[in-house]
Short mmCIF file of C-alpha atoms in Angstrom, two decimals:
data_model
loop_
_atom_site.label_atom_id
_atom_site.label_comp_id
_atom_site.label_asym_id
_atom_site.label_seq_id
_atom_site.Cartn_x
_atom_site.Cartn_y
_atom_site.Cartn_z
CA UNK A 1 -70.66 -2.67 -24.39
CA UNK A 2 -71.48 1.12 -24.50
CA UNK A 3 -75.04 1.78 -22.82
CA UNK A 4 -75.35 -1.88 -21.40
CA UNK A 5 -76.32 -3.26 -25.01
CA UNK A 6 -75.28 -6.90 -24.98
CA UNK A 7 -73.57 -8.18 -28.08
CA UNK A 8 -75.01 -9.77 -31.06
CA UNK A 9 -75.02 -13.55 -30.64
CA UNK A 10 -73.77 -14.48 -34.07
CA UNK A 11 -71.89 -11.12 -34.83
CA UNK A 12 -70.53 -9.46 -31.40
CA UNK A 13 -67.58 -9.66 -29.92
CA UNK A 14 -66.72 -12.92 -28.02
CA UNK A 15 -65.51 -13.38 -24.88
CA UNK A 16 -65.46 -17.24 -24.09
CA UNK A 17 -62.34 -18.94 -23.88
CA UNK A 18 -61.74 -21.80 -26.37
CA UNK A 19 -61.29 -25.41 -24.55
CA UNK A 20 -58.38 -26.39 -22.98
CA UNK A 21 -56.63 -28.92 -25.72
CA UNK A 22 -55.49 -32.05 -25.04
CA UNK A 23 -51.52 -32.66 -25.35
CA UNK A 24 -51.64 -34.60 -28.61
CA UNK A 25 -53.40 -31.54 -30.60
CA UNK A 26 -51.49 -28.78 -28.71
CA UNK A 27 -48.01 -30.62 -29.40
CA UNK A 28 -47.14 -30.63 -32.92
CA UNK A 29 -45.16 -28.47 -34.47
CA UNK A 30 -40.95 -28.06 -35.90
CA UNK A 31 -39.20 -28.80 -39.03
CA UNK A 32 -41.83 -31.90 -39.46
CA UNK A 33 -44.91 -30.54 -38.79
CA UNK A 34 -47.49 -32.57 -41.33
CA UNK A 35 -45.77 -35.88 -40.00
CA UNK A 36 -46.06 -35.14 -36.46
CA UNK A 37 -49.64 -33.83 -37.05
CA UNK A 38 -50.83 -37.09 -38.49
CA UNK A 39 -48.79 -39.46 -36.23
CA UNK A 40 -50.65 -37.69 -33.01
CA UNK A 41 -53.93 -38.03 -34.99
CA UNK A 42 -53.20 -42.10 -34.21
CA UNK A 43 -51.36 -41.78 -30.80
CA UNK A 44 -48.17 -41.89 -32.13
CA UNK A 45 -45.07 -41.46 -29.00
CA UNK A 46 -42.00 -40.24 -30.85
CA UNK A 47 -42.90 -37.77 -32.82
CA UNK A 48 -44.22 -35.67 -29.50
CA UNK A 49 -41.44 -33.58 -29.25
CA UNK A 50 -41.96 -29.89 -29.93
CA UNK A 51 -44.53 -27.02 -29.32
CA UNK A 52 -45.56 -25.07 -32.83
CA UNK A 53 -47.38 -22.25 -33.02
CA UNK A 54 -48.34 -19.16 -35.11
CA UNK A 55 -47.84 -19.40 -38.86
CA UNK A 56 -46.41 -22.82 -38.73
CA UNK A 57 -49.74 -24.53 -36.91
CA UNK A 58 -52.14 -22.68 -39.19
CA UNK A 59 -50.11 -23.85 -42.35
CA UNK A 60 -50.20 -27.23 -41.27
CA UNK A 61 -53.38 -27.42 -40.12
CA UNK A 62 -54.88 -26.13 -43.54
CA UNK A 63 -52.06 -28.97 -45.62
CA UNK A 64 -53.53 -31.60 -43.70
CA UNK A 65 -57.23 -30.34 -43.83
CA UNK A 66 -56.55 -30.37 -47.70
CA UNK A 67 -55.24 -33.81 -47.41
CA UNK A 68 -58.24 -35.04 -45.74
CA UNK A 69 -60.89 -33.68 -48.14
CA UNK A 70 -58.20 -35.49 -50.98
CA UNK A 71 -58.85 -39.02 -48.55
CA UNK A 72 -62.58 -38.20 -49.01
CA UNK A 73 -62.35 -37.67 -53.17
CA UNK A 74 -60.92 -41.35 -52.79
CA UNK A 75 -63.34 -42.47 -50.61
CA UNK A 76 -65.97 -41.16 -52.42
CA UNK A 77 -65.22 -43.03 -55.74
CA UNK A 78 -64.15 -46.07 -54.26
CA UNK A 79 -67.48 -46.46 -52.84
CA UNK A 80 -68.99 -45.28 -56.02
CA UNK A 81 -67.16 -48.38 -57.76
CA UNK A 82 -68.55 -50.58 -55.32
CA UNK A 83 -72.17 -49.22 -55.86
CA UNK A 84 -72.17 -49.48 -59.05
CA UNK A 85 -70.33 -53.07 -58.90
CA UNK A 86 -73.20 -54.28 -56.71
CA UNK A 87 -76.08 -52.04 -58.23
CA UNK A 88 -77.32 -50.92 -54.80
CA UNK A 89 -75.66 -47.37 -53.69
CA UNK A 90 -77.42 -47.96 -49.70
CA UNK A 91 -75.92 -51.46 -49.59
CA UNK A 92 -72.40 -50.34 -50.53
CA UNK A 93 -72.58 -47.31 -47.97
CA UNK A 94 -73.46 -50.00 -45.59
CA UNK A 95 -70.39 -51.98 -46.70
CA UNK A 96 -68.12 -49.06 -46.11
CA UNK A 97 -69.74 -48.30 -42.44
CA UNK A 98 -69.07 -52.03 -41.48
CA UNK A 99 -65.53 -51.86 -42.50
CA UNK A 100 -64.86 -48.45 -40.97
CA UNK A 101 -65.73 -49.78 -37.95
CA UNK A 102 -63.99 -53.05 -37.86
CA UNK A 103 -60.78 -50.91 -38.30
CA UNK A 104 -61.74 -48.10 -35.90
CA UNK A 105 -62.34 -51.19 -34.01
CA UNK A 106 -59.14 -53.22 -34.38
CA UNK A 107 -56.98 -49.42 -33.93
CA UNK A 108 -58.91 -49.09 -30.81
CA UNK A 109 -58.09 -52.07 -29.38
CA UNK A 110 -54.92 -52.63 -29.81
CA UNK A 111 -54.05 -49.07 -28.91
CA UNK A 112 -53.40 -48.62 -25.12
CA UNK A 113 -53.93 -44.95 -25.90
CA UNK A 114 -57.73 -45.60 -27.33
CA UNK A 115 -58.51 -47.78 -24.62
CA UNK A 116 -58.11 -45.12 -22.18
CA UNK A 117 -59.66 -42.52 -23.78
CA UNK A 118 -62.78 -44.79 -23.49
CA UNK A 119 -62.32 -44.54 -19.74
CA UNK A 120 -61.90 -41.03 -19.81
CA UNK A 121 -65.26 -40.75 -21.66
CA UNK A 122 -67.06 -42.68 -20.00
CA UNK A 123 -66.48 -40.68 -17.02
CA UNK A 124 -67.16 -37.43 -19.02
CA UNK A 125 -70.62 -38.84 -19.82
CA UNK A 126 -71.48 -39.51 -16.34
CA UNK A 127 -70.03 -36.40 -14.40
CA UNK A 128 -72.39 -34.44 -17.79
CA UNK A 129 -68.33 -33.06 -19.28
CA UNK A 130 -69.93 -34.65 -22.40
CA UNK A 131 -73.89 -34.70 -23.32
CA UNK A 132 -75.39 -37.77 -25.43
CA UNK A 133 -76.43 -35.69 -27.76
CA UNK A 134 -72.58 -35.02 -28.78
CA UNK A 135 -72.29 -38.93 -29.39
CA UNK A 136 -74.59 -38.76 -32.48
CA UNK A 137 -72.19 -37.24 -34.65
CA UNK A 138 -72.52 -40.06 -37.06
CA UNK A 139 -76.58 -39.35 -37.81
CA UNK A 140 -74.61 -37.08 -40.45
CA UNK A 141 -73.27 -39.46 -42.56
CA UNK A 142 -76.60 -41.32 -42.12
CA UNK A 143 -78.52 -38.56 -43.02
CA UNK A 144 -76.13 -38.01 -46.25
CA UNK A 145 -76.83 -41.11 -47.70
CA UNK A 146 -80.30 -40.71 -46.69
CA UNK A 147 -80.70 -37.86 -48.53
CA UNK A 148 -78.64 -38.65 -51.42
CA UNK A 149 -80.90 -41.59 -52.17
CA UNK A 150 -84.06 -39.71 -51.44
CA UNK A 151 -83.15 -36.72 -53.61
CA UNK A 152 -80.40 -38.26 -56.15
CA UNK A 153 -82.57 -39.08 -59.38
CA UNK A 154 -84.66 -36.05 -58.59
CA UNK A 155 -81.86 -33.42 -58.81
CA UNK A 156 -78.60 -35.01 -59.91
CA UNK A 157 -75.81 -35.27 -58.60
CA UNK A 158 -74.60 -31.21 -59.25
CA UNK A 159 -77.38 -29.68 -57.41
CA UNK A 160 -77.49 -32.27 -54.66
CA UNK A 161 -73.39 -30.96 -53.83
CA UNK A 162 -74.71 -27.46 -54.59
CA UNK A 163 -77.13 -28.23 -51.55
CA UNK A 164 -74.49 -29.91 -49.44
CA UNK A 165 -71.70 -27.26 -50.08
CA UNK A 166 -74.22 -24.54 -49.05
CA UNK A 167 -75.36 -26.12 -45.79
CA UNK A 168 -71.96 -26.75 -44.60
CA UNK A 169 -70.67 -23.83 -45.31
CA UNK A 170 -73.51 -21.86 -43.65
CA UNK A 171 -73.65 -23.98 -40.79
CA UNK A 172 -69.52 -23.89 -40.36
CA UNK A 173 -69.94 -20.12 -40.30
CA UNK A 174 -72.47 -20.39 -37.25
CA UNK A 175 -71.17 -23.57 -35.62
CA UNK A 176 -67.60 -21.32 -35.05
CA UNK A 177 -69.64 -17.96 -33.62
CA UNK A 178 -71.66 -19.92 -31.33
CA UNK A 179 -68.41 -21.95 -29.78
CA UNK A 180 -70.03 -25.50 -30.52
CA UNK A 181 -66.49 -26.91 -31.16
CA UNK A 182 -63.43 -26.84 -28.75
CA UNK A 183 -61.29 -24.17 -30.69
CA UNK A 184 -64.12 -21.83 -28.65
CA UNK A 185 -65.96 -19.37 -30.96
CA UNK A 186 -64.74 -16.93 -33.96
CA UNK A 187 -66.35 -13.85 -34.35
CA UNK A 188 -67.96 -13.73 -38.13
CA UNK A 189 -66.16 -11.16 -39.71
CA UNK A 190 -66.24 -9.60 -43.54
CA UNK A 191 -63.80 -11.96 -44.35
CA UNK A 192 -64.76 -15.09 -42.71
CA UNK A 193 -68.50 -13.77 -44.81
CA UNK A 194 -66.39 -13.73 -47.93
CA UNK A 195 -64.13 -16.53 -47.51
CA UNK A 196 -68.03 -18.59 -46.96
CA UNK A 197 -69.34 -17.03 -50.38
CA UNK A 198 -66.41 -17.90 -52.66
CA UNK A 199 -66.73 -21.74 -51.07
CA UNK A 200 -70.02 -21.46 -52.44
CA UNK A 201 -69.05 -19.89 -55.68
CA UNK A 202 -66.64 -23.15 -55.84
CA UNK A 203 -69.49 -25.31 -55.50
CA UNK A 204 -71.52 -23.66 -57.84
CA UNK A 205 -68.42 -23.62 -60.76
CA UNK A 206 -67.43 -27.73 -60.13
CA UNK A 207 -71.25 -28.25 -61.01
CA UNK A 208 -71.97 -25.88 -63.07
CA UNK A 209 -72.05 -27.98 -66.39
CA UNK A 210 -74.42 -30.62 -65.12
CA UNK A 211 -76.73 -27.95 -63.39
CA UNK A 212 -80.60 -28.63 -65.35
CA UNK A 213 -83.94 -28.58 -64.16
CA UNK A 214 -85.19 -30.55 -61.68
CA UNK A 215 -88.32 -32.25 -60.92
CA UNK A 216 -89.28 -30.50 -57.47
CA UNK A 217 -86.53 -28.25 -56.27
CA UNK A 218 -87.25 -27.99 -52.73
CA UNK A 219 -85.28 -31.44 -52.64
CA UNK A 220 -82.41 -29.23 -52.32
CA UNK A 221 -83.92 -29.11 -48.58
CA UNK A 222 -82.70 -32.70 -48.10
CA UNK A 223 -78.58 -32.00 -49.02
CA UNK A 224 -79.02 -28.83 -47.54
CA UNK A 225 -79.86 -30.04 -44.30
CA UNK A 226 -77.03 -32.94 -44.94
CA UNK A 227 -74.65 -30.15 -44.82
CA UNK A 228 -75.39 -27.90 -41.90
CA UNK A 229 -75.19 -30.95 -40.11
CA UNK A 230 -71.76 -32.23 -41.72
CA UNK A 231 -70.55 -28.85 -39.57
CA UNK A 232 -72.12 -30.22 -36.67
CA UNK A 233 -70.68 -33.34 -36.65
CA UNK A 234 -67.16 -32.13 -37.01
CA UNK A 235 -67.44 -29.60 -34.16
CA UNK A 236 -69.20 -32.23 -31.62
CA UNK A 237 -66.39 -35.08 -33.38
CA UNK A 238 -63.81 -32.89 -32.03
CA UNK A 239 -64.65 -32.02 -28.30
CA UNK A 240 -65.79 -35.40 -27.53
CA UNK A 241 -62.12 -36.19 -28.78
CA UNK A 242 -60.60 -33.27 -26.89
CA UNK A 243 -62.16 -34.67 -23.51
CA UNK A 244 -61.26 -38.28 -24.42
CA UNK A 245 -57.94 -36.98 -25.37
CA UNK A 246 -57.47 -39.20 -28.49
CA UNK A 247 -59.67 -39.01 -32.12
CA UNK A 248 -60.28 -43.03 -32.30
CA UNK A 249 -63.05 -43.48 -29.84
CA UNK A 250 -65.05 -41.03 -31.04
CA UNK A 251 -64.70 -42.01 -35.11
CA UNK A 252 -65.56 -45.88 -33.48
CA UNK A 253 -68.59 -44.39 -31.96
CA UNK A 254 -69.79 -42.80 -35.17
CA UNK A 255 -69.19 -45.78 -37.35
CA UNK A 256 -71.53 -47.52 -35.20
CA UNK A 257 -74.04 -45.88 -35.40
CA UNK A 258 -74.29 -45.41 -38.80
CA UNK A 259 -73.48 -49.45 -39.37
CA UNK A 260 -76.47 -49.62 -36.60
CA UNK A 261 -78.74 -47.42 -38.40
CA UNK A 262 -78.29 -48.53 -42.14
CA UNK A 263 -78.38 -52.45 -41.48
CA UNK A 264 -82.39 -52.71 -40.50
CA UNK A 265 -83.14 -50.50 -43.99
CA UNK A 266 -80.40 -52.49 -45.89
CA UNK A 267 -82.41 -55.76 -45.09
CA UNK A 268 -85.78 -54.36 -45.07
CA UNK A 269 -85.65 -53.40 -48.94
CA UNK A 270 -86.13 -55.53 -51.66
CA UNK A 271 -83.51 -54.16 -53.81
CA UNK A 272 -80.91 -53.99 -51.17
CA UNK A 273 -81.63 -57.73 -49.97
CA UNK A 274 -81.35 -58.76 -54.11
CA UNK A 275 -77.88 -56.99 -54.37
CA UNK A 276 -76.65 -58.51 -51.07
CA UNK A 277 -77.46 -61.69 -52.21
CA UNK A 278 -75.72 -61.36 -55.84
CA UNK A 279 -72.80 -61.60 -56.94
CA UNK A 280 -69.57 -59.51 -54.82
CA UNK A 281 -67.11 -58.45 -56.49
CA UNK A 282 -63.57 -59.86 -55.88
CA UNK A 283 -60.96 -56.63 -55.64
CA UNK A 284 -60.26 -56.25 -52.50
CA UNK A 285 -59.04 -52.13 -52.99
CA UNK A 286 -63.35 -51.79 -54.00
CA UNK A 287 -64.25 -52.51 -50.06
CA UNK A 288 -61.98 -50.01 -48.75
CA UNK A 289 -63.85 -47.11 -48.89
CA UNK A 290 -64.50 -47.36 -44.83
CA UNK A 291 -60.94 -47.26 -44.31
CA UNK A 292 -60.60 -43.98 -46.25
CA UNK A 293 -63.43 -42.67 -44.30
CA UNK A 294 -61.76 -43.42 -40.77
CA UNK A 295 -59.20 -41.45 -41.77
CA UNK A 296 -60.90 -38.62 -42.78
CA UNK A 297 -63.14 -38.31 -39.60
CA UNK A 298 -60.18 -38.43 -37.43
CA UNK A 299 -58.00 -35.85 -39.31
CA UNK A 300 -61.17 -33.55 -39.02
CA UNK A 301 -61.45 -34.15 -35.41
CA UNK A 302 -57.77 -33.16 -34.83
CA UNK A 303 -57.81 -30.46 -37.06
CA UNK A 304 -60.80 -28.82 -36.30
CA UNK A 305 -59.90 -28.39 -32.54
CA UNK A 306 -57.57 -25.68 -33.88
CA UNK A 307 -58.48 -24.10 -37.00
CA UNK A 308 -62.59 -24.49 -35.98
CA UNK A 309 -64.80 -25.92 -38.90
CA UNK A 310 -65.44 -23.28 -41.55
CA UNK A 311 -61.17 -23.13 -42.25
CA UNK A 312 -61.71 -27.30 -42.51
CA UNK A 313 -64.39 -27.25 -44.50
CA UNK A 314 -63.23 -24.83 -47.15
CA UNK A 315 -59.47 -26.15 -47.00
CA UNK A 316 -60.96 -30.20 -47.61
CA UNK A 317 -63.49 -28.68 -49.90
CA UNK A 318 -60.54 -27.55 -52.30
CA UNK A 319 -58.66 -30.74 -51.59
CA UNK A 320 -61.44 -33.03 -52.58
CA UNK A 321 -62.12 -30.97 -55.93
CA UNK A 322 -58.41 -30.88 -56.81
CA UNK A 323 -58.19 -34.65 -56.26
CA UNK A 324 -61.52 -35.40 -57.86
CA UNK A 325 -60.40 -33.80 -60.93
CA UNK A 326 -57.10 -35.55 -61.14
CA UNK A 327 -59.14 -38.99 -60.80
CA UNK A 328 -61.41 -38.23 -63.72
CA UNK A 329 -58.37 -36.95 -65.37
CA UNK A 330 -56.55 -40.20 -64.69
CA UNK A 331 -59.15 -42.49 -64.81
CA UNK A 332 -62.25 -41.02 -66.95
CA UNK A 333 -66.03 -41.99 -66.14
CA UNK A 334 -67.31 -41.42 -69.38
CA UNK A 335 -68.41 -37.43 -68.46
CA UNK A 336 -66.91 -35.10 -70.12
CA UNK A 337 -64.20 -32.96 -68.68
CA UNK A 338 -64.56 -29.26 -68.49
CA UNK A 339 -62.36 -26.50 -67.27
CA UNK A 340 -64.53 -24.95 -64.31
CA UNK A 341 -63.23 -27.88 -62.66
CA UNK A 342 -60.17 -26.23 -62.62
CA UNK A 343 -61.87 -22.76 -61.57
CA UNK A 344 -63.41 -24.17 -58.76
CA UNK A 345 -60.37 -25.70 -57.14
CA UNK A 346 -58.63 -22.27 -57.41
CA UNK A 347 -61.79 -20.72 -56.09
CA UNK A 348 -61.91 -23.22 -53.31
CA UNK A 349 -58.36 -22.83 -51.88
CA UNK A 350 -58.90 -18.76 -51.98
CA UNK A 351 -61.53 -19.20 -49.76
CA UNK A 352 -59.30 -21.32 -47.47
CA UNK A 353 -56.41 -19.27 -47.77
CA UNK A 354 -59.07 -15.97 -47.05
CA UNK A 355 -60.40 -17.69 -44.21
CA UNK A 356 -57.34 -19.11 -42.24
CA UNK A 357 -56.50 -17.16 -39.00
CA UNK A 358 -53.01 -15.46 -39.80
CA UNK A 359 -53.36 -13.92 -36.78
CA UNK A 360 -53.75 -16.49 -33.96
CA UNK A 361 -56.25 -15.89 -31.06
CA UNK A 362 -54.68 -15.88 -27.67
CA UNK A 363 -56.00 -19.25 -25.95
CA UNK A 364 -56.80 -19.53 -22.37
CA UNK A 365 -53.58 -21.44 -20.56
CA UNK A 366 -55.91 -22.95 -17.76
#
């Protein structure tokens, strides 16, 4: 830069390449692009066929970011059935860790694919391509549920996604500059600022009717900090998977931990060991909230390694609202209905739309 000024960590000019990406993220593309996006996600052969680029990849990428955040609306009240079926919200997010990791599990190992991506980690980890600390992506989830039980009855449930839409979308916006994730880092422009403040303003208008006073506000620390590390998570998700070469190993990894870390305070409470020990319900479809989540941690990882995390975040954002809105339109939970919904989904997929790179960067070929 003119007279030897370096540039501004967060707002300069960047000159680091983006990582190298793996075959199965580079290679999709053609007239089927959504199909052969999500069939690479899982390893899938024949659907390898053609190179996309431009337009094409960043309209696919932001479909199937959508359609993840709509796998997360699902996820998010099947589990809520299953809380409130067993009256214990920690012991049914410990439910839905155990069976998201006996599928990652059972993909993993019958998937020749998986299995090798575990070698190539494993020799990541020891020649230091891959640091621990990028292991520990699921201590987000953790800390979610951590915080939502911590917080909850303090602020309710609109300020505590207030809080969590904030720190994610603050934390996407500085995850991208500093080139955490592979997709190597974006330069925060105006519009990446303003793409950021209508996901907020999104946030703000799906809650906006249950928004009241709460008992200490600096709760709102606790989803906050849920949030900015929900941006983490995705960005260290997705170059673990781009060194690995495959999305499964690293969604395993993350379901263990969390099933690792929320068994010892599942058995330690009172309350949790009482609702263990009740009565279970006997739908099967109210256990499958794991499942759901499995799938949405490894269409993050994929996409994220090209659009970076602030375009996923605001793109599943608007997918979850638009599909949590048609669930309480469909099947009603008593609260009443009111038309911000509506603003905030339109809100949410402007920011997407404001924030998706039109204009491709030029990635490094070696």
């Amino acid at each position: 830069m003119a007279g030897g000024q370096e540039p501004h960590p967060l707002f300069g000019e960047s000159t680091r390449p983006p990582m190298q990406l793996p075959r199965y993220i580079q290679e999709f593309g053609g007239r089927n692009k959504v199909r052969m996006l999500v069939a690479t996600s899982f390893g899938s052969q024949s659907l390898r066929r053609s190179r996309g680029g431009g337009r094409g990849v960043v309209v696919v990428s932001a479909v199937v970011a959508v359609l993840a955040g709509a796998i997360l609306a699902v996820q998010v009240r099947v589990n809520g059935a299953l809380g409130a079926a067993l009256g214990d919200a920690l012991v049914a997010s410990a439910i839905s860790f155990a069976v998201g990791l006996l599928g990652a599990a059972a993909v993993v190992v019958g998937s020749r694919k998986a299995r090798r991506g575990f070698r190539l980690l494993h020799h990541a980890i020891a020649t230091r391509r891959v640091r621990w600390w990028e292991l520990l992506g699921g201590l987000s989830g953790v800390l979610y549920i951590f915080s939502q039980g911590l917080t909850g009855a303090s602020l309710g449930a609109a300020l505590f996604t207030v809080g969590v839409v904030a720190g994610q979308t603050l934390s996407s916006l500085i995850v991208d500059r500093l080139g955490w994730g592979p997709a190597g880092p974006i330069t925060m422009t105006p519009t990446r600022l303003i793409a950021a403040a209508l996901g907020l303003a999104a946030g703000l208008q799906a809650v906006v009717g249950g928004l009241a006073f709460a008992d200490n506000l600096l709760l709102l620390a606790f989803p906050f900090a849920a949030g900015l590390s929900l941006a983490w998570q995705q960005a260290v998700n997705s170059t673990v998977a781009v060194v690995s070469e495959e999305p499964l190993g690293i969604t395993l990894i993350n379901f263990a931990l969390g099933a690792v870390l929320l068994a010892p305070a599942v058995l330690l409470l009172p309350s949790s060991r009482q609702a263990l020990s009740g009565a279970w319900p006997s739908e099967v479809w109210i256990y499958s909230g794991g499942l759901f989540g499995v799938a949405f941690v490894v269409l993050a990882t994929v996409i994220v390694a090209r659009s970076g995390v602030l375009v996923f975040g605001l793109a599943s954002i608007g997918g979850q609202l638009a599909v949590s809105v048609a669930l309480d339109l469909l099947f009603p939970t008593g609260r009443p209905f009111q038309w911000t919904y509506l603003l905030a989904v339109v809100t949410a997929f402007s920011a997407a739309a404001i924030a998706l790179p039109w204009r491709q960067r030029t990635r490094s070929s070696t």
